[in-house]
PDB file of C-alpha atoms and ligand atoms in Angstrom:
ATOM      1  CA  UNK A 281     148.330 102.106 122.487  1.00 90.00           C
ATOM      2  CA  UNK A 282     148.402 103.938 125.792  1.00 96.00           C
ATOM      3  CA  UNK A 283     146.041 105.589 128.248  1.00 98.00           C
ATOM      4  CA  UNK A 284     146.201 109.370 128.367  1.00 98.00           C
ATOM      5  CA  UNK A 285     146.026 111.180 131.690  1.00 98.00           C
ATOM      6  CA  UNK A 286     145.527 114.880 131.863  1.00 98.00           C
ATOM      7  CA  UNK A 287     145.575 117.404 134.703  1.00 98.00           C
ATOM      8  CA  UNK A 288     146.427 121.076 135.179  1.00 98.00           C
ATOM      9  CA  UNK A 289     149.567 119.899 136.979  1.00 98.00           C
ATOM     10  CA  UNK A 290     150.615 117.096 139.287  1.00 98.00           C
ATOM     11  CA  UNK A 291     147.197 116.416 140.874  1.00 98.00           C
ATOM     12  CA  UNK A 292     146.335 113.770 138.303  1.00 98.00           C
ATOM     13  CA  UNK A 293     149.226 111.698 139.641  1.00 98.00           C
ATOM     14  CA  UNK A 294     146.948 110.854 142.579  1.00 98.00           C
ATOM     15  CA  UNK A 295     144.590 109.234 140.067  1.00 98.00           C
ATOM     16  CA  UNK A 296     147.366 107.616 138.038  1.00 98.00           C
ATOM     17  CA  UNK A 297     148.619 106.092 141.308  1.00 97.00           C
ATOM     18  CA  UNK A 298     145.297 104.226 141.628  1.00 97.00           C
ATOM     19  CA  UNK A 299     145.401 103.196 137.973  1.00 97.00           C
ATOM     20  CA  UNK A 300     148.863 101.691 138.422  1.00 97.00           C
ATOM     21  CA  UNK A 301     147.557  99.542 141.281  1.00 96.00           C
ATOM     22  CA  UNK A 302     144.746  98.148 139.184  1.00 96.00           C
ATOM     23  CA  UNK A 303     146.389  98.106 135.747  1.00 96.00           C
ATOM     24  CA  UNK A 304     150.172  98.004 136.149  1.00 95.00           C
ATOM     25  CA  UNK A 305     150.688  96.517 132.695  1.00 95.00           C
ATOM     26  CA  UNK A 306     149.162  99.396 130.768  1.00 97.00           C
ATOM     27  CA  UNK A 307     151.255 102.113 129.144  1.00 97.00           C
ATOM     28  CA  UNK A 308     150.454 105.638 130.230  1.00 98.00           C
ATOM     29  CA  UNK A 309     151.115 109.106 128.969  1.00 98.00           C
ATOM     30  CA  UNK A 310     150.685 111.794 131.602  1.00 98.00           C
ATOM     31  CA  UNK A 311     150.231 115.429 130.644  1.00 98.00           C
ATOM     32  CA  UNK A 312     150.362 118.038 133.401  1.00 98.00           C
ATOM     33  CA  UNK A 313     149.742 121.548 132.146  1.00 98.00           C
ATOM     34  CA  UNK A 314     151.988 123.081 134.789  1.00 96.00           C
ATOM     35  CA  UNK A 315     152.783 126.184 132.710  1.00 96.00           C
ATOM     36  CA  UNK A 316     149.110 127.144 132.972  1.00 97.00           C
ATOM     37  CA  UNK A 317     148.339 125.836 136.450  1.00 96.00           C
ATOM     38  CA  UNK A 318     146.264 126.574 138.497  1.00 97.00           C
ATOM     39  CA  UNK A 319     143.069 126.069 136.514  1.00 98.00           C
ATOM     40  CA  UNK A 320     140.680 126.436 139.433  1.00 97.00           C
ATOM     41  CA  UNK A 321     140.791 130.227 139.525  1.00 96.00           C
ATOM     42  CA  UNK A 322     140.424 130.689 135.761  1.00 97.00           C
ATOM     43  CA  UNK A 323     137.206 131.082 133.794  1.00 97.00           C
ATOM     44  CA  UNK A 324     135.386 128.105 132.347  1.00 97.00           C
ATOM     45  CA  UNK A 325     136.243 129.254 128.805  1.00 97.00           C
ATOM     46  CA  UNK A 326     139.963 129.519 129.606  1.00 98.00           C
ATOM     47  CA  UNK A 327     140.004 126.054 131.162  1.00 98.00           C
ATOM     48  CA  UNK A 328     138.106 124.601 128.235  1.00 98.00           C
ATOM     49  CA  UNK A 329     140.566 126.022 125.744  1.00 98.00           C
ATOM     50  CA  UNK A 330     143.607 124.811 127.687  1.00 98.00           C
ATOM     51  CA  UNK A 331     142.056 121.376 128.107  1.00 98.00           C
ATOM     52  CA  UNK A 332     141.322 120.994 124.414  1.00 98.00           C
ATOM     53  CA  UNK A 333     144.834 121.966 123.425  1.00 97.00           C
ATOM     54  CA  UNK A 334     146.341 119.474 125.901  1.00 97.00           C
ATOM     55  CA  UNK A 335     144.046 116.739 124.629  1.00 97.00           C
ATOM     56  CA  UNK A 336     144.994 117.513 121.019  1.00 96.00           C
ATOM     57  CA  UNK A 337     148.585 116.872 122.077  1.00 97.00           C
ATOM     58  CA  UNK A 338     147.672 113.553 123.692  1.00 97.00           C
ATOM     59  CA  UNK A 339     145.666 112.451 120.667  1.00 96.00           C
ATOM     60  CA  UNK A 340     148.831 112.606 118.561  1.00 95.00           C
ATOM     61  CA  UNK A 341     150.283 109.940 120.874  1.00 94.00           C
ATOM     62  CA  UNK A 342     147.654 107.410 119.907  1.00 90.00           C
ATOM     63  CA  UNK A 343     145.668 107.078 123.103  1.00 96.00           C
ATOM     64  CA  UNK A 344     142.981 104.425 123.516  1.00 97.00           C
ATOM     65  CA  UNK A 345     141.248 106.263 126.376  1.00 98.00           C
ATOM     66  CA  UNK A 346     141.558 109.584 128.136  1.00 98.00           C
ATOM     67  CA  UNK A 347     141.273 110.246 131.849  1.00 98.00           C
ATOM     68  CA  UNK A 348     140.592 113.877 132.584  1.00 98.00           C
ATOM     69  CA  UNK A 349     142.238 113.532 135.997  1.00 98.00           C
ATOM     70  CA  UNK A 350     141.167 117.005 137.018  1.00 98.00           C
ATOM     71  CA  UNK A 351     137.806 117.920 138.509  1.00 98.00           C
ATOM     72  CA  UNK A 352     138.063 121.475 137.238  1.00 98.00           C
ATOM     73  CA  UNK A 353     138.753 120.491 133.619  1.00 98.00           C
ATOM     74  CA  UNK A 354     136.050 117.824 133.860  1.00 98.00           C
ATOM     75  CA  UNK A 355     133.487 120.448 134.891  1.00 97.00           C
ATOM     76  CA  UNK A 356     134.524 122.788 132.122  1.00 97.00           C
ATOM     77  CA  UNK A 357     135.118 120.472 129.190  1.00 97.00           C
ATOM     78  CA  UNK A 358     134.223 116.799 129.540  1.00 97.00           C
ATOM     79  CA  UNK A 359     130.904 117.018 127.731  1.00 96.00           C
ATOM     80  CA  UNK A 360     132.462 118.720 124.709  1.00 97.00           C
ATOM     81  CA  UNK A 361     135.445 116.360 124.702  1.00 98.00           C
ATOM     82  CA  UNK A 362     133.092 113.381 124.507  1.00 97.00           C
ATOM     83  CA  UNK A 363     131.362 114.952 121.555  1.00 97.00           C
ATOM     84  CA  UNK A 364     134.587 115.551 119.689  1.00 97.00           C
ATOM     85  CA  UNK A 365     136.504 112.314 120.247  1.00 97.00           C
ATOM     86  CA  UNK A 366     135.492 108.724 119.723  1.00 94.00           C
ATOM     87  CA  UNK A 367     137.753 107.143 122.366  1.00 96.00           C
ATOM     88  CA  UNK A 368     136.365 106.849 125.915  1.00 97.00           C
ATOM     89  CA  UNK A 369     136.735 110.045 127.942  1.00 98.00           C
ATOM     90  CA  UNK A 370     136.614 109.418 131.697  1.00 98.00           C
ATOM     91  CA  UNK A 371     136.106 112.419 133.965  1.00 97.00           C
ATOM     92  CA  UNK A 372     136.272 113.017 137.702  1.00 98.00           C
ATOM     93  CA  UNK A 373     133.274 113.348 139.978  1.00 95.00           C
ATOM     94  CA  UNK A 374     133.466 114.471 143.622  1.00 96.00           C
ATOM     95  CA  UNK A 375     132.285 111.614 145.862  1.00 96.00           C
ATOM     96  CA  UNK A 376     129.109 113.403 146.983  1.00 96.00           C
ATOM     97  CA  UNK A 377     126.832 110.390 146.625  1.00 95.00           C
ATOM     98  CA  UNK A 378     128.724 108.042 148.994  1.00 95.00           C
ATOM     99  CA  UNK A 379     129.395 110.892 151.422  1.00 96.00           C
ATOM    100  CA  UNK A 380     125.709 111.794 151.644  1.00 96.00           C
ATOM    101  CA  UNK A 381     124.712 108.136 152.031  1.00 94.00           C
ATOM    102  CA  UNK A 382     127.166 107.713 154.910  1.00 92.00           C
ATOM    103  CA  UNK A 383     126.176 110.851 156.799  1.00 94.00           C
ATOM    104  CA  UNK A 384     122.442 111.151 156.365  1.00 84.00           C
ATOM    105  CA  UNK A 385     121.777 108.534 159.019  1.00 78.00           C
ATOM    106  CA  UNK A 386     124.600 109.752 161.250  1.00 79.00           C
ATOM    107  CA  UNK A 387     123.183 113.305 161.389  1.00 87.00           C
ATOM    108  CA  UNK A 388     126.522 114.732 160.332  1.00 95.00           C
ATOM    109  CA  UNK A 389     127.293 117.146 157.533  1.00 97.00           C
ATOM    110  CA  UNK A 390     129.587 116.755 154.515  1.00 97.00           C
ATOM    111  CA  UNK A 391     132.282 119.260 153.606  1.00 98.00           C
ATOM    112  CA  UNK A 392     133.499 119.348 150.002  1.00 98.00           C
ATOM    113  CA  UNK A 393     136.902 120.861 149.286  1.00 98.00           C
ATOM    114  CA  UNK A 394     137.509 121.749 145.649  1.00 98.00           C
ATOM    115  CA  UNK A 395     138.625 124.586 143.413  1.00 98.00           C
ATOM    116  CA  UNK A 396     136.475 127.725 143.106  1.00 97.00           C
ATOM    117  CA  UNK A 397     135.613 126.877 139.485  1.00 97.00           C
ATOM    118  CA  UNK A 398     134.550 123.287 140.242  1.00 97.00           C
ATOM    119  CA  UNK A 399     132.288 124.452 143.065  1.00 97.00           C
ATOM    120  CA  UNK A 400     130.515 127.081 141.029  1.00 96.00           C
ATOM    121  CA  UNK A 401     130.139 125.015 137.855  1.00 96.00           C
ATOM    122  CA  UNK A 402     126.790 123.585 136.860  1.00 95.00           C
ATOM    123  CA  UNK A 403     128.161 120.021 136.842  1.00 95.00           C
ATOM    124  CA  UNK A 404     128.896 120.112 140.570  1.00 97.00           C
ATOM    125  CA  UNK A 405     125.747 122.044 141.424  1.00 97.00           C
ATOM    126  CA  UNK A 406     123.565 119.496 139.677  1.00 96.00           C
ATOM    127  CA  UNK A 407     125.427 116.605 141.331  1.00 97.00           C
ATOM    128  CA  UNK A 408     124.656 118.163 144.714  1.00 97.00           C
ATOM    129  CA  UNK A 409     121.025 118.825 143.923  1.00 96.00           C
ATOM    130  CA  UNK A 410     120.603 115.230 142.716  1.00 96.00           C
ATOM    131  CA  UNK A 411     122.000 113.544 145.835  1.00 96.00           C
ATOM    132  CA  UNK A 412     121.926 116.101 148.656  1.00 95.00           C
ATOM    133  CA  UNK A 413     118.198 115.967 149.301  1.00 93.00           C
ATOM    134  CA  UNK A 414     118.702 116.633 153.033  1.00 92.00           C
ATOM    135  CA  UNK A 415     120.908 119.703 152.373  1.00 95.00           C
ATOM    136  CA  UNK A 416     123.859 118.448 154.374  1.00 96.00           C
ATOM    137  CA  UNK A 417     126.626 119.299 151.876  1.00 97.00           C
ATOM    138  CA  UNK A 418     128.756 122.415 152.380  1.00 97.00           C
ATOM    139  CA  UNK A 419     131.489 123.691 150.069  1.00 97.00           C
ATOM    140  CA  UNK A 420     134.930 125.059 150.745  1.00 98.00           C
ATOM    141  CA  UNK A 421     137.256 126.350 148.022  1.00 98.00           C
ATOM    142  CA  UNK A 422     140.909 125.610 148.800  1.00 98.00           C
ATOM    143  CA  UNK A 423     142.872 126.985 145.820  1.00 97.00           C
ATOM    144  CA  UNK A 424     146.103 127.511 147.726  1.00 98.00           C
ATOM    145  CA  UNK A 425     146.550 123.766 148.202  1.00 98.00           C
ATOM    146  CA  UNK A 426     147.064 123.513 144.436  1.00 98.00           C
ATOM    147  CA  UNK A 427     149.872 126.070 144.625  1.00 97.00           C
ATOM    148  CA  UNK A 428     151.554 124.197 147.493  1.00 98.00           C
ATOM    149  CA  UNK A 429     151.289 120.907 145.599  1.00 98.00           C
ATOM    150  CA  UNK A 430     152.805 122.368 142.444  1.00 97.00           C
ATOM    151  CA  UNK A 431     155.809 123.306 144.588  1.00 97.00           C
ATOM    152  CA  UNK A 432     155.856 119.743 146.016  1.00 97.00           C
ATOM    153  CA  UNK A 433     155.005 121.048 149.470  1.00 98.00           C
ATOM    154  CA  UNK A 434     152.571 118.598 151.022  1.00 97.00           C
ATOM    155  CA  UNK A 435     153.139 119.229 154.720  1.00 97.00           C
ATOM    156  CA  UNK A 436     154.790 121.665 157.101  1.00 97.00           C
ATOM    157  CA  UNK A 437     153.813 124.817 158.920  1.00 97.00           C
ATOM    158  CA  UNK A 438     152.578 126.838 155.915  1.00 98.00           C
ATOM    159  CA  UNK A 439     150.224 124.103 154.739  1.00 98.00           C
ATOM    160  CA  UNK A 440     148.970 123.501 158.264  1.00 98.00           C
ATOM    161  CA  UNK A 441     148.405 127.209 158.894  1.00 98.00           C
ATOM    162  CA  UNK A 442     146.428 127.517 155.649  1.00 98.00           C
ATOM    163  CA  UNK A 443     144.247 124.513 156.469  1.00 98.00           C
ATOM    164  CA  UNK A 444     143.585 125.744 160.005  1.00 97.00           C
ATOM    165  CA  UNK A 445     142.645 129.136 158.587  1.00 97.00           C
ATOM    166  CA  UNK A 446     140.121 127.825 156.046  1.00 98.00           C
ATOM    167  CA  UNK A 447     138.594 124.837 157.843  1.00 98.00           C
ATOM    168  CA  UNK A 448     135.503 125.794 159.835  1.00 97.00           C
ATOM    169  CA  UNK A 449     135.885 126.097 163.603  1.00 95.00           C
ATOM    170  CA  UNK A 450     132.904 123.768 164.067  1.00 95.00           C
ATOM    171  CA  UNK A 451     134.536 120.992 162.059  1.00 96.00           C
ATOM    172  CA  UNK A 452     133.034 118.412 164.444  1.00 94.00           C
ATOM    173  CA  UNK A 453     129.670 118.758 162.792  1.00 96.00           C
ATOM    174  CA  UNK A 454     131.143 117.141 159.664  1.00 97.00           C
ATOM    175  CA  UNK A 455     131.289 113.390 159.261  1.00 96.00           C
ATOM    176  CA  UNK A 456     133.102 113.331 155.916  1.00 97.00           C
ATOM    177  CA  UNK A 457     135.468 115.543 153.953  1.00 98.00           C
ATOM    178  CA  UNK A 458     135.112 115.063 150.203  1.00 98.00           C
ATOM    179  CA  UNK A 459     138.257 115.889 148.262  1.00 98.00           C
ATOM    180  CA  UNK A 460     136.895 117.237 145.001  1.00 98.00           C
ATOM    181  CA  UNK A 461     140.213 118.202 143.438  1.00 98.00           C
ATOM    182  CA  UNK A 462     142.828 115.668 142.383  1.00 98.00           C
ATOM    183  CA  UNK A 463     145.610 117.689 144.001  1.00 98.00           C
ATOM    184  CA  UNK A 464     144.017 117.311 147.437  1.00 98.00           C
ATOM    185  CA  UNK A 465     144.582 113.586 148.148  1.00 98.00           C
ATOM    186  CA  UNK A 466     148.272 114.527 148.220  1.00 98.00           C
ATOM    187  CA  UNK A 467     147.474 116.310 151.510  1.00 98.00           C
ATOM    188  CA  UNK A 468     145.688 113.407 153.144  1.00 97.00           C
ATOM    189  CA  UNK A 469     148.378 112.923 155.761  1.00 96.00           C
ATOM    190  CA  UNK A 470     148.369 116.543 156.915  1.00 98.00           C
ATOM    191  CA  UNK A 471     144.563 116.637 156.849  1.00 98.00           C
ATOM    192  CA  UNK A 472     144.461 113.562 159.046  1.00 97.00           C
ATOM    193  CA  UNK A 473     146.786 115.335 161.450  1.00 96.00           C
ATOM    194  CA  UNK A 474     144.578 118.425 161.599  1.00 96.00           C
ATOM    195  CA  UNK A 475     141.228 116.618 161.746  1.00 96.00           C
ATOM    196  CA  UNK A 476     142.108 113.265 163.294  1.00 95.00           C
ATOM    197  CA  UNK A 477     139.560 110.521 162.865  1.00 92.00           C
ATOM    198  CA  UNK A 478     137.714 112.389 160.105  1.00 95.00           C
ATOM    199  CA  UNK A 479     136.481 110.293 157.203  1.00 97.00           C
ATOM    200  CA  UNK A 480     138.270 111.703 154.119  1.00 98.00           C
ATOM    201  CA  UNK A 481     137.253 110.425 150.710  1.00 97.00           C
ATOM    202  CA  UNK A 482     138.002 111.096 147.046  1.00 97.00           C
ATOM    203  CA  UNK A 483     136.741 109.789 143.731  1.00 94.00           C
ATOM    204  CA  UNK A 484     140.032 108.358 142.484  1.00 96.00           C
ATOM    205  CA  UNK A 485     139.435 104.672 143.035  1.00 94.00           C
ATOM    206  CA  UNK A 486     135.934 104.835 141.571  1.00 94.00           C
ATOM    207  CA  UNK A 487     137.236 106.642 138.493  1.00 96.00           C
ATOM    208  CA  UNK A 488     139.916 104.059 137.890  1.00 97.00           C
ATOM    209  CA  UNK A 489     137.515 101.142 138.359  1.00 97.00           C
ATOM    210  CA  UNK A 490     135.246 102.750 135.823  1.00 97.00           C
ATOM    211  CA  UNK A 491     138.196 103.180 133.443  1.00 98.00           C
ATOM    212  CA  UNK A 492     138.951  99.472 133.807  1.00 97.00           C
ATOM    213  CA  UNK A 493     135.320  98.518 133.077  1.00 97.00           C
ATOM    214  CA  UNK A 494     135.232 100.717 130.011  1.00 97.00           C
ATOM    215  CA  UNK A 495     138.493  99.283 128.659  1.00 97.00           C
ATOM    216  CA  UNK A 496     137.317  95.759 129.362  1.00 96.00           C
ATOM    217  CA  UNK A 497     133.983  96.313 127.647  1.00 96.00           C
ATOM    218  CA  UNK A 498     135.840  97.665 124.604  1.00 95.00           C
ATOM    219  CA  UNK A 499     138.288  94.746 124.646  1.00 94.00           C
ATOM    220  CA  UNK A 500     141.129  97.215 125.103  1.00 94.00           C
ATOM    221  CA  UNK A 501     142.909  95.869 128.184  1.00 94.00           C
ATOM    222  CA  UNK A 502     146.607  95.309 127.611  1.00 91.00           C
ATOM    223  CA  UNK A 503     147.086  91.591 128.113  1.00 87.00           C
ATOM    224  CA  UNK A 504     150.895  91.522 128.146  1.00 85.00           C
ATOM    225  CA  UNK A 505     152.590  90.215 131.269  1.00 84.00           C
ATOM    226  CA  UNK A 506     155.128  93.034 131.345  1.00 90.00           C
ATOM    227  CA  UNK A 507     154.926  96.130 133.461  1.00 91.00           C
ATOM    228  CA  UNK A 508     153.870  99.134 131.385  1.00 92.00           C
ATOM    229  CA  UNK A 509     155.732 102.393 130.820  1.00 95.00           C
ATOM    230  CA  UNK A 510     154.809 105.924 131.782  1.00 97.00           C
ATOM    231  CA  UNK A 511     155.912 109.015 129.939  1.00 97.00           C
ATOM    232  CA  UNK A 512     155.398 112.455 131.398  1.00 98.00           C
ATOM    233  CA  UNK A 513     154.845 115.744 129.640  1.00 98.00           C
ATOM    234  CA  UNK A 514     154.840 119.142 131.251  1.00 97.00           C
ATOM    235  CA  UNK A 515     152.765 121.436 129.041  1.00 96.00           C
ATOM    236  CA  UNK A 516     154.031 119.811 125.852  1.00 90.00           C
ATOM    237  CA  UNK A 517     157.650 119.248 126.940  1.00 96.00           C
ATOM    238  CA  UNK A 518     158.899 115.747 127.671  1.00 97.00           C
ATOM    239  CA  UNK A 519     159.995 115.475 131.301  1.00 97.00           C
ATOM    240  CA  UNK A 520     163.491 114.024 131.491  1.00 96.00           C
ATOM    241  CA  UNK A 521     164.843 115.890 134.511  1.00 97.00           C
ATOM    242  CA  UNK A 522     165.800 113.099 136.970  1.00 97.00           C
ATOM    243  CA  UNK A 523     164.950 115.227 140.034  1.00 96.00           C
ATOM    244  CA  UNK A 524     161.462 115.958 138.740  1.00 96.00           C
ATOM    245  CA  UNK A 525     160.888 112.346 137.693  1.00 97.00           C
ATOM    246  CA  UNK A 526     161.944 111.307 141.173  1.00 97.00           C
ATOM    247  CA  UNK A 527     159.345 113.678 142.667  1.00 97.00           C
ATOM    248  CA  UNK A 528     156.666 112.145 140.438  1.00 97.00           C
ATOM    249  CA  UNK A 529     157.786 108.637 141.321  1.00 96.00           C
ATOM    250  CA  UNK A 530     157.506 109.408 145.028  1.00 96.00           C
ATOM    251  CA  UNK A 531     153.918 110.568 144.579  1.00 97.00           C
ATOM    252  CA  UNK A 532     153.042 107.517 142.520  1.00 96.00           C
ATOM    253  CA  UNK A 533     154.352 105.187 145.174  1.00 90.00           C
TER     254      UNK A 533
HETATM  255  N1  DGL B 891     143.664 119.096 139.906  1.00 96.42           N
HETATM  256  C1  DGL B 891     142.619 119.957 139.587  1.00 96.42           C
HETATM  257  C2  DGL B 891     141.260 119.521 140.015  1.00 96.42           C
HETATM  258  O1  DGL B 891     141.059 118.353 140.211  1.00 96.42           O
HETATM  259  C3  DGL B 891     142.823 121.389 139.258  1.00 96.42           C
HETATM  260  C4  DGL B 891     143.593 122.233 140.221  1.00 96.42           C
HETATM  261  C5  DGL B 891     143.892 123.594 139.640  1.00 96.42           C
HETATM  262  O2  DGL B 891     144.653 123.654 138.674  1.00 96.42           O
HETATM  263  O3  DGL B 891     143.360 124.574 140.147  1.00 96.42           O
HETATM  264  O4  DGL B 891     140.377 120.309 140.146  1.00 96.42           O
END
């Protein structure tokens, strides 16, 4: 059996990358719904429908757990997915809690970058109201980063110009940037260039550790000594284009 990964596109590869470090011997099936990407500017109902149809596809491939490696799809559908399926469904959660803990004492603010849908959804709003008691968390939608990523553009003048345009001029008042979209860790290098020294965090490692714990508790860890396999689907079509696979491989490494 394999572990299913799902995202609107290639962002979930940033989560799969962490999973491969911790569990290299598992088999993975990765589904990026690139035909329908981006999700972050759609309605909750649209995202829910697309997510359920992608998961139906993954279910046919006999998955033992599902990682919804997309903050937007997690906000829109994770609760209903858990009700429908009896395998573990692991979602994403922006790292608000650790960011607030770090910055409360330091008198700095926290800036969360995510998609418009994630930021307005109840899941994110209630996460913020639970942990941000000092009201230090601000939000910044950055939907264009998803478009750049889907074109495998992770640096260069267009990306830099976009980031400089959307990041607040008083960026120094922030102690931590929370990347609340799985596409965004792919821009960590360029972000570090634009805001040097800034603490930039995401929820990927935490998600994967949780996945490991859940598999372990269910006695579902693959105990073979061999390295696992990964198969990729792009909105229901098997990816066998060597150039595209090479792009994926570069992200995963
Ligand atoms: N990777 C996604 C997320 O984590 C969705 C990006 C999009 O399709 O807008 O939110």
